[in-house]
Tab-separated table of C-alpha atoms in Angstrom:
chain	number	residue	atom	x	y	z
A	1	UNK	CA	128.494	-23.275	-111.261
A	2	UNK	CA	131.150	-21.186	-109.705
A	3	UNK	CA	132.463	-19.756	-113.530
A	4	UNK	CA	128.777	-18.961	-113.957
A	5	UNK	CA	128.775	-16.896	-110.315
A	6	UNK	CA	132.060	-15.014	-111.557
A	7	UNK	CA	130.654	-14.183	-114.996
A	8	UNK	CA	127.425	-12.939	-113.782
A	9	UNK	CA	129.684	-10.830	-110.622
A	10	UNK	CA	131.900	-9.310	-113.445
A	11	UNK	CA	129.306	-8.415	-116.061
A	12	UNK	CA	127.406	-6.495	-112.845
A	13	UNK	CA	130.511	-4.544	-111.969
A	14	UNK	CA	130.886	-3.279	-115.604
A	15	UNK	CA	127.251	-2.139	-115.627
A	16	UNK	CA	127.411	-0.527	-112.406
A	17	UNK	CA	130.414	1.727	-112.911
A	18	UNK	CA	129.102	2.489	-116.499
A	19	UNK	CA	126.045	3.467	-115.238
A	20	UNK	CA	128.174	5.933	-112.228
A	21	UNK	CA	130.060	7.128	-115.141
A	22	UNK	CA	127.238	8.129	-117.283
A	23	UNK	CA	125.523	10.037	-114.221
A	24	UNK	CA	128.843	12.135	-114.397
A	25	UNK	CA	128.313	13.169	-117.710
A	26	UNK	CA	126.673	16.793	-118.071
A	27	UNK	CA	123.038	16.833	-118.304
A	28	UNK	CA	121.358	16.731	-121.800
A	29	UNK	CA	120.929	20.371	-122.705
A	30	UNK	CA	122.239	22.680	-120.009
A	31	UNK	CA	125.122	23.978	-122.016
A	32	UNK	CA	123.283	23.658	-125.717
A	33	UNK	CA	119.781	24.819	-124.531
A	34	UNK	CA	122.000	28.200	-124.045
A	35	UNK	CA	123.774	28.018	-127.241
A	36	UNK	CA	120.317	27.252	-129.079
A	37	UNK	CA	118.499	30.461	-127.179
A	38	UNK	CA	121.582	32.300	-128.238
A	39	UNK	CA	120.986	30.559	-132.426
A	40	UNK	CA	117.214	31.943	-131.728
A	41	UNK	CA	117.802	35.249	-130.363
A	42	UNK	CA	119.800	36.057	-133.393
A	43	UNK	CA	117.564	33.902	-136.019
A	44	UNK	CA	114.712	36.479	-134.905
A	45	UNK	CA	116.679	39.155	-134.536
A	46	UNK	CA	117.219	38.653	-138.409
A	47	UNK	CA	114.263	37.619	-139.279
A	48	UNK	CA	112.715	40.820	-137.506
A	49	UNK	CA	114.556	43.053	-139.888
A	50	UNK	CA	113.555	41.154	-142.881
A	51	UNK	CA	110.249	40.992	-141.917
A	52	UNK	CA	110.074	44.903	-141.540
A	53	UNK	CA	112.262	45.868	-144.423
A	54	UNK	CA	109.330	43.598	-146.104
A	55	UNK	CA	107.006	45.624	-144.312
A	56	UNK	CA	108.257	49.278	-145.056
A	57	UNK	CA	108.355	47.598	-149.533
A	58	UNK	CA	104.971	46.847	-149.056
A	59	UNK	CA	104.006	50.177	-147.841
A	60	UNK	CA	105.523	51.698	-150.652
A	61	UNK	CA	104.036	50.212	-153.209
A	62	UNK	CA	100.878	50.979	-151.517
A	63	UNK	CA	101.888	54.813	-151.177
A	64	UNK	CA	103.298	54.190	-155.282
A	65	UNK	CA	100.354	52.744	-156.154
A	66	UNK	CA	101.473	49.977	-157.022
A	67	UNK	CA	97.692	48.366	-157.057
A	68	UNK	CA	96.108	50.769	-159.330
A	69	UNK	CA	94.929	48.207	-162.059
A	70	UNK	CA	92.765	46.382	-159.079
A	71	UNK	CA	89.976	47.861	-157.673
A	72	UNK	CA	89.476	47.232	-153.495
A	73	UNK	CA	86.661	46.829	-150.633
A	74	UNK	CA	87.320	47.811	-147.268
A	75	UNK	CA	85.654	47.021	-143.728
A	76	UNK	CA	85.754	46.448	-140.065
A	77	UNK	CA	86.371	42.474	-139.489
A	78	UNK	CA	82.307	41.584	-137.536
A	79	UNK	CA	82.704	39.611	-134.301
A	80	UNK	CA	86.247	39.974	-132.829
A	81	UNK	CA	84.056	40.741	-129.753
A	82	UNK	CA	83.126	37.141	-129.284
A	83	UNK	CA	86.647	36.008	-129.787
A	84	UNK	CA	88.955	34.488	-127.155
A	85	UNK	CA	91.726	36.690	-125.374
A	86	UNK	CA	94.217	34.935	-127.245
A	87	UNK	CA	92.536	35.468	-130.541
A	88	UNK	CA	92.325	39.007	-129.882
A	89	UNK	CA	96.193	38.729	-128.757
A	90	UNK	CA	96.665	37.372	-132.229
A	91	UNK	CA	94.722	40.185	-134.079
A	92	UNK	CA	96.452	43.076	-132.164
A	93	UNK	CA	100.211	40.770	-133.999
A	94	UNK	CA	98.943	40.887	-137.552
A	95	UNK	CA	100.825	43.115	-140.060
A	96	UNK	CA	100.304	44.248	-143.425
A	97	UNK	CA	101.765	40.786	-144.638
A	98	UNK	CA	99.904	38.701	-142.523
A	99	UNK	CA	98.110	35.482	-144.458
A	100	UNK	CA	94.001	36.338	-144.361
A	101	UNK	CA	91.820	33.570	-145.617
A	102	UNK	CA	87.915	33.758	-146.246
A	103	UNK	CA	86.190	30.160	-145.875
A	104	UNK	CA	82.567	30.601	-146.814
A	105	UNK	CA	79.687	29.376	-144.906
A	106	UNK	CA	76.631	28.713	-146.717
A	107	UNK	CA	74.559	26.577	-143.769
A	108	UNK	CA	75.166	29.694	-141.317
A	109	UNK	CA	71.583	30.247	-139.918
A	110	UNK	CA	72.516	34.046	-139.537
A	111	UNK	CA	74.092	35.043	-143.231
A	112	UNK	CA	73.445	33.020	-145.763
A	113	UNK	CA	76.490	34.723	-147.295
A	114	UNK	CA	78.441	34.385	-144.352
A	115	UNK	CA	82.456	34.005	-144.455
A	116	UNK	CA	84.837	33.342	-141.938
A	117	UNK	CA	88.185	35.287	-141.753
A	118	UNK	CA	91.067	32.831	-140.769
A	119	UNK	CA	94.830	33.725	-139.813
A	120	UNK	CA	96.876	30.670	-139.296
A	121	UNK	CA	94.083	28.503	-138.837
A	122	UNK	CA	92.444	30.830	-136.572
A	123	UNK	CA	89.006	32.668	-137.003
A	124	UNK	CA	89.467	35.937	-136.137
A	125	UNK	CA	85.966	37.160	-137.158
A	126	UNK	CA	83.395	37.565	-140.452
A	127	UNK	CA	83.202	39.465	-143.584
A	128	UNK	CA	80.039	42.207	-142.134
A	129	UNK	CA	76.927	41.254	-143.442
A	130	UNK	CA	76.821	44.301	-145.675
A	131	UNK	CA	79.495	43.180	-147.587
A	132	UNK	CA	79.495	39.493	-147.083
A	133	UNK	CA	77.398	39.236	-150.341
A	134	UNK	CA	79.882	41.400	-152.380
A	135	UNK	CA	82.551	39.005	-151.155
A	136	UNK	CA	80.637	35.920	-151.632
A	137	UNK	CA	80.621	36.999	-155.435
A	138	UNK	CA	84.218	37.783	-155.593
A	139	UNK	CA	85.370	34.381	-153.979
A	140	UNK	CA	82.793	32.593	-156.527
A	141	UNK	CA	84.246	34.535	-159.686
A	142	UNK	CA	87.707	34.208	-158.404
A	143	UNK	CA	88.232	38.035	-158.635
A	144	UNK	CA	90.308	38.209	-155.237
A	145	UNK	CA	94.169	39.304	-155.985
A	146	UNK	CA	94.966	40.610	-152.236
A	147	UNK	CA	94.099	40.467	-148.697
A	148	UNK	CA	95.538	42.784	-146.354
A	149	UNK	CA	95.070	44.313	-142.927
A	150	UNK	CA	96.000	47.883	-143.061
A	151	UNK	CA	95.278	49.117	-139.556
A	152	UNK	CA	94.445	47.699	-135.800
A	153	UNK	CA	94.388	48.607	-132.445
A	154	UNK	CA	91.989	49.062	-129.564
A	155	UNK	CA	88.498	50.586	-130.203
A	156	UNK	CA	87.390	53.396	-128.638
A	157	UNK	CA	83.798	53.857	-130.375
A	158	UNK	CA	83.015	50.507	-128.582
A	159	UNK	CA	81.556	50.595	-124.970
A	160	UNK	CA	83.632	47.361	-124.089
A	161	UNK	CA	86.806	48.396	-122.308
A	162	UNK	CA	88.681	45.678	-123.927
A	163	UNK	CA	86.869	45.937	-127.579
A	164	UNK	CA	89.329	45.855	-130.409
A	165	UNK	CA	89.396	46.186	-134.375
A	166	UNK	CA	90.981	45.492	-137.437
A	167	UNK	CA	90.409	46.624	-140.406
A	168	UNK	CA	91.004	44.675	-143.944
A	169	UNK	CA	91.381	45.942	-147.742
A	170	UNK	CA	90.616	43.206	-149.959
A	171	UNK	CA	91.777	43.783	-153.846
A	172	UNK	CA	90.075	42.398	-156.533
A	173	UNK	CA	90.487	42.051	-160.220
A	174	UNK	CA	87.509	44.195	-161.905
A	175	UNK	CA	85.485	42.732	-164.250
A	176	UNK	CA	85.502	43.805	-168.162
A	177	UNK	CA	81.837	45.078	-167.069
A	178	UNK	CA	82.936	46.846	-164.375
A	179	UNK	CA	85.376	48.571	-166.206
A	180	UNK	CA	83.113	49.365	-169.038
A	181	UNK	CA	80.643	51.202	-166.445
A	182	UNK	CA	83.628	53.142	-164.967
A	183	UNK	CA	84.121	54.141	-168.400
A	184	UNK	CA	80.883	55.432	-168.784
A	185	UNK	CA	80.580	56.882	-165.680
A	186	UNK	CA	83.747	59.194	-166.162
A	187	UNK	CA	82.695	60.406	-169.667
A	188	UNK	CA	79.386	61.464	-168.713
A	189	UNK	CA	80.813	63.428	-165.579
A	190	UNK	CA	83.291	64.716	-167.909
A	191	UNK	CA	80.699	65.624	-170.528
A	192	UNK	CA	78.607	67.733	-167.760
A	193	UNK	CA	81.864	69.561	-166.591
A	194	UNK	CA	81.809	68.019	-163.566
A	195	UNK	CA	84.873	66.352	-162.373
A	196	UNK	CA	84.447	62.548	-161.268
A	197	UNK	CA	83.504	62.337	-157.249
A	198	UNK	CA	86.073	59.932	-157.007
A	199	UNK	CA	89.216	62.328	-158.288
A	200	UNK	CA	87.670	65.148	-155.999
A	201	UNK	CA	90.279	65.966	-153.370
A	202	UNK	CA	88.887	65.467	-150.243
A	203	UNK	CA	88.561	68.931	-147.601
A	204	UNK	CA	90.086	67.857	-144.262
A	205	UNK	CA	88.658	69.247	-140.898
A	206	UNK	CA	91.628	71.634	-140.224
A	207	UNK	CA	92.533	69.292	-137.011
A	208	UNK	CA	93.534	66.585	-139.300
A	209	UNK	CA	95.658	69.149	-141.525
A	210	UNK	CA	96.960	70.361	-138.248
A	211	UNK	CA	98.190	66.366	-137.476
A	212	UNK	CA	99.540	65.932	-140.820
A	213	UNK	CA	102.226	69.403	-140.929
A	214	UNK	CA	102.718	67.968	-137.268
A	215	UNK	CA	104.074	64.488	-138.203
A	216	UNK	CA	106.278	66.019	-141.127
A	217	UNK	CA	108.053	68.077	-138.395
A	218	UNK	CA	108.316	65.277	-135.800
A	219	UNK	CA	111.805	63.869	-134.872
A	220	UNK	CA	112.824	61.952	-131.742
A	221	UNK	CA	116.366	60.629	-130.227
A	222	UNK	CA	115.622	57.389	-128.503
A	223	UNK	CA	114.899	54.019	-130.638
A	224	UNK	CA	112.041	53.375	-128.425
A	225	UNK	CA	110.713	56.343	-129.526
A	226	UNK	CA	111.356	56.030	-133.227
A	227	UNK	CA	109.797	52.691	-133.057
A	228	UNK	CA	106.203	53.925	-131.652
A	229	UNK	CA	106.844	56.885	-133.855
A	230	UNK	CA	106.880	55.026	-137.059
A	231	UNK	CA	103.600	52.928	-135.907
A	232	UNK	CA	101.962	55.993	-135.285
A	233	UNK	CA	102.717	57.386	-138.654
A	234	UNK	CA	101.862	54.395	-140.463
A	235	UNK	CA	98.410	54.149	-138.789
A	236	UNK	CA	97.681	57.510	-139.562
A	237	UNK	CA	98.310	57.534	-143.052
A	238	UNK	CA	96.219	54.368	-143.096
A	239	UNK	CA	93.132	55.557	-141.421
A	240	UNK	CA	93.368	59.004	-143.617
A	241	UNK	CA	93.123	56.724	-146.664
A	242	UNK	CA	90.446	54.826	-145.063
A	243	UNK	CA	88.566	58.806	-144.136
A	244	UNK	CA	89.191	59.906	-147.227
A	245	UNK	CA	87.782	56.761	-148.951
A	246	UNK	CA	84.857	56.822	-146.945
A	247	UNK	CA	84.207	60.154	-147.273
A	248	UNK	CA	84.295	59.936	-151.320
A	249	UNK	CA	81.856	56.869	-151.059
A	250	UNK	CA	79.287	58.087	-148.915
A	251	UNK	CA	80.420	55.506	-145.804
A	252	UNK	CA	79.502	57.861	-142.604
A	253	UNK	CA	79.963	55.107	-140.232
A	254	UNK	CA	83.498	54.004	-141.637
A	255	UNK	CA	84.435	57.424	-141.895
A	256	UNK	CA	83.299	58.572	-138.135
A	257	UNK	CA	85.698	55.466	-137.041
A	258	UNK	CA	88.326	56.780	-138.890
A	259	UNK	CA	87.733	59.907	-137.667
A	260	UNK	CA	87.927	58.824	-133.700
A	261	UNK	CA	91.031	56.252	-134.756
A	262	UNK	CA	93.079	59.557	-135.571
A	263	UNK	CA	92.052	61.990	-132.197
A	264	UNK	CA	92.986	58.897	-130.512
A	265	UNK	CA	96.391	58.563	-132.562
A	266	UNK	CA	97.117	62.560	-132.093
A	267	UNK	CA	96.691	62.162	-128.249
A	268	UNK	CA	98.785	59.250	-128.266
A	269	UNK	CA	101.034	61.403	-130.717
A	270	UNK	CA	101.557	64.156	-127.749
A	271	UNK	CA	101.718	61.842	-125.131
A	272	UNK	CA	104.554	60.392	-126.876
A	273	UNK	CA	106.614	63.564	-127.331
A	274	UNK	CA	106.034	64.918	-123.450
């Protein structure tokens, strides 16, 4: 009985100065929780230059048209209004390489054409219901080739303070039809000396012209600077193409929004070089 005492006195010994000695030991993370931040810091670091050297490629084949053989639809995403401040957090993020997704919704008691716009497993709005139908037929013939959000930002036609938009292209593979009507279309313009609406350039208001020879003159010192600089630049180009497209097709609302997305980018323009 008394070996068994001993045994029992010994094995508690061990397990109390192990357990003193682990409590020693330095906690679980302190010192590689810093290393790690220090591993992420620099993976995003990198991967923020990737990400807008992939960026600035994709522009250019945009400005090189690079999607000339497709033909495109473009609109204001419906409903961001509804969304959730995080949603709308997530909107304001997306980039001209951001993943877009339509899932249609044929038992919507609104649209019976209605489609959902998804980001990472988000909905961020609809397809408008003047388009939704267009779109319903190119997700049913498989015609889509691209989705992409060319510009964003906070919307000052809207009398919500905190109203926001985005606005997505969506390129599409034409149709041998399609293509055959173009055709058409062209010839008989050409036939009647009168060149194609579409190939007509399009006359500026001479404030726009003025914000254009502005930009090409535009330099600044700080990186800061060059940064918001850049944005600027690119949403101006974008929302001239989205003008001048409206414009050509006749889309007075679309092109009025364009219209008040650029004064709003040339006073943001000024305040950014006081």
């Amino acid at each position: 009985m008394i070996y068994i005492i001993l045994i029992i006195s010994v094995i508690a010994i061990f397990l109390i100065i192990g357990y003193k000695s682990s409590s020693k030991s330095t906690p679980i993370g302190n010192k590689n929780d810093n290393t790690l931040v220090t591993i992420d810091n620099v993976s995003f670091s990198k991967w923020k230059e990737k990400h807008e050297a992939q960026i600035k490629e994709e522009e250019d084949r945009l400005n090189n048209d690079y999607y000339n053989k497709y033909r495109y639809i473009e609109f204001d995403i419906a409903g961001i209004h509804y969304r959730t401040a995080l949603a709308k957090e997530t909107i304001l993020s997306l980039d001209i390489l951001s993943d877009i997704h339509f899932i249609k919704e044929p038992n919507n008691p609104y649209d019976k054409f209605a489609i959902k716009i998804v980001h990472d497993r988000k909905r961020i709005g609809y397809v408008p219901a003047h388009e939704s139908s267009k779109v319903t037929q190119l997700i049913d013939n498989e015609q889509i080739y691209k989705i992409q959000v060319i510009d964003s930002g906070k919307d000052i036609t809207s009398e919500y303070s905190d109203a926001i938009f985005i606005t997505i292209r969506v390129y599409y593979t034409p149709t041998d039809e399609e293509i055959r009507i173009e055709k058409e279309i062209r010839n008989k313009e050409i036939e009647e000396v009168n060149p194609p609406k579409l190939l007509m350039p399009i006359e500026y208001p001479k404030w726009m012209n003025e914000l254009i020879e502005e930009l090409k003159k535009i330099s600044v010192e700080s990186e800061e600077k060059k940064w918001v600089l850049k944005k600027l630049r690119d949403n101006i180009r974008n929302s001239l193409k989205s003008y001048e497209k409206a414009i050509r097709e006749d889309k007075e609302i679309i092109a009025n929004n364009a219209e008040k997305r650029l004064q709003q980018y040339r006073e943001e323009l000024h305040e950014l070089l006081k």
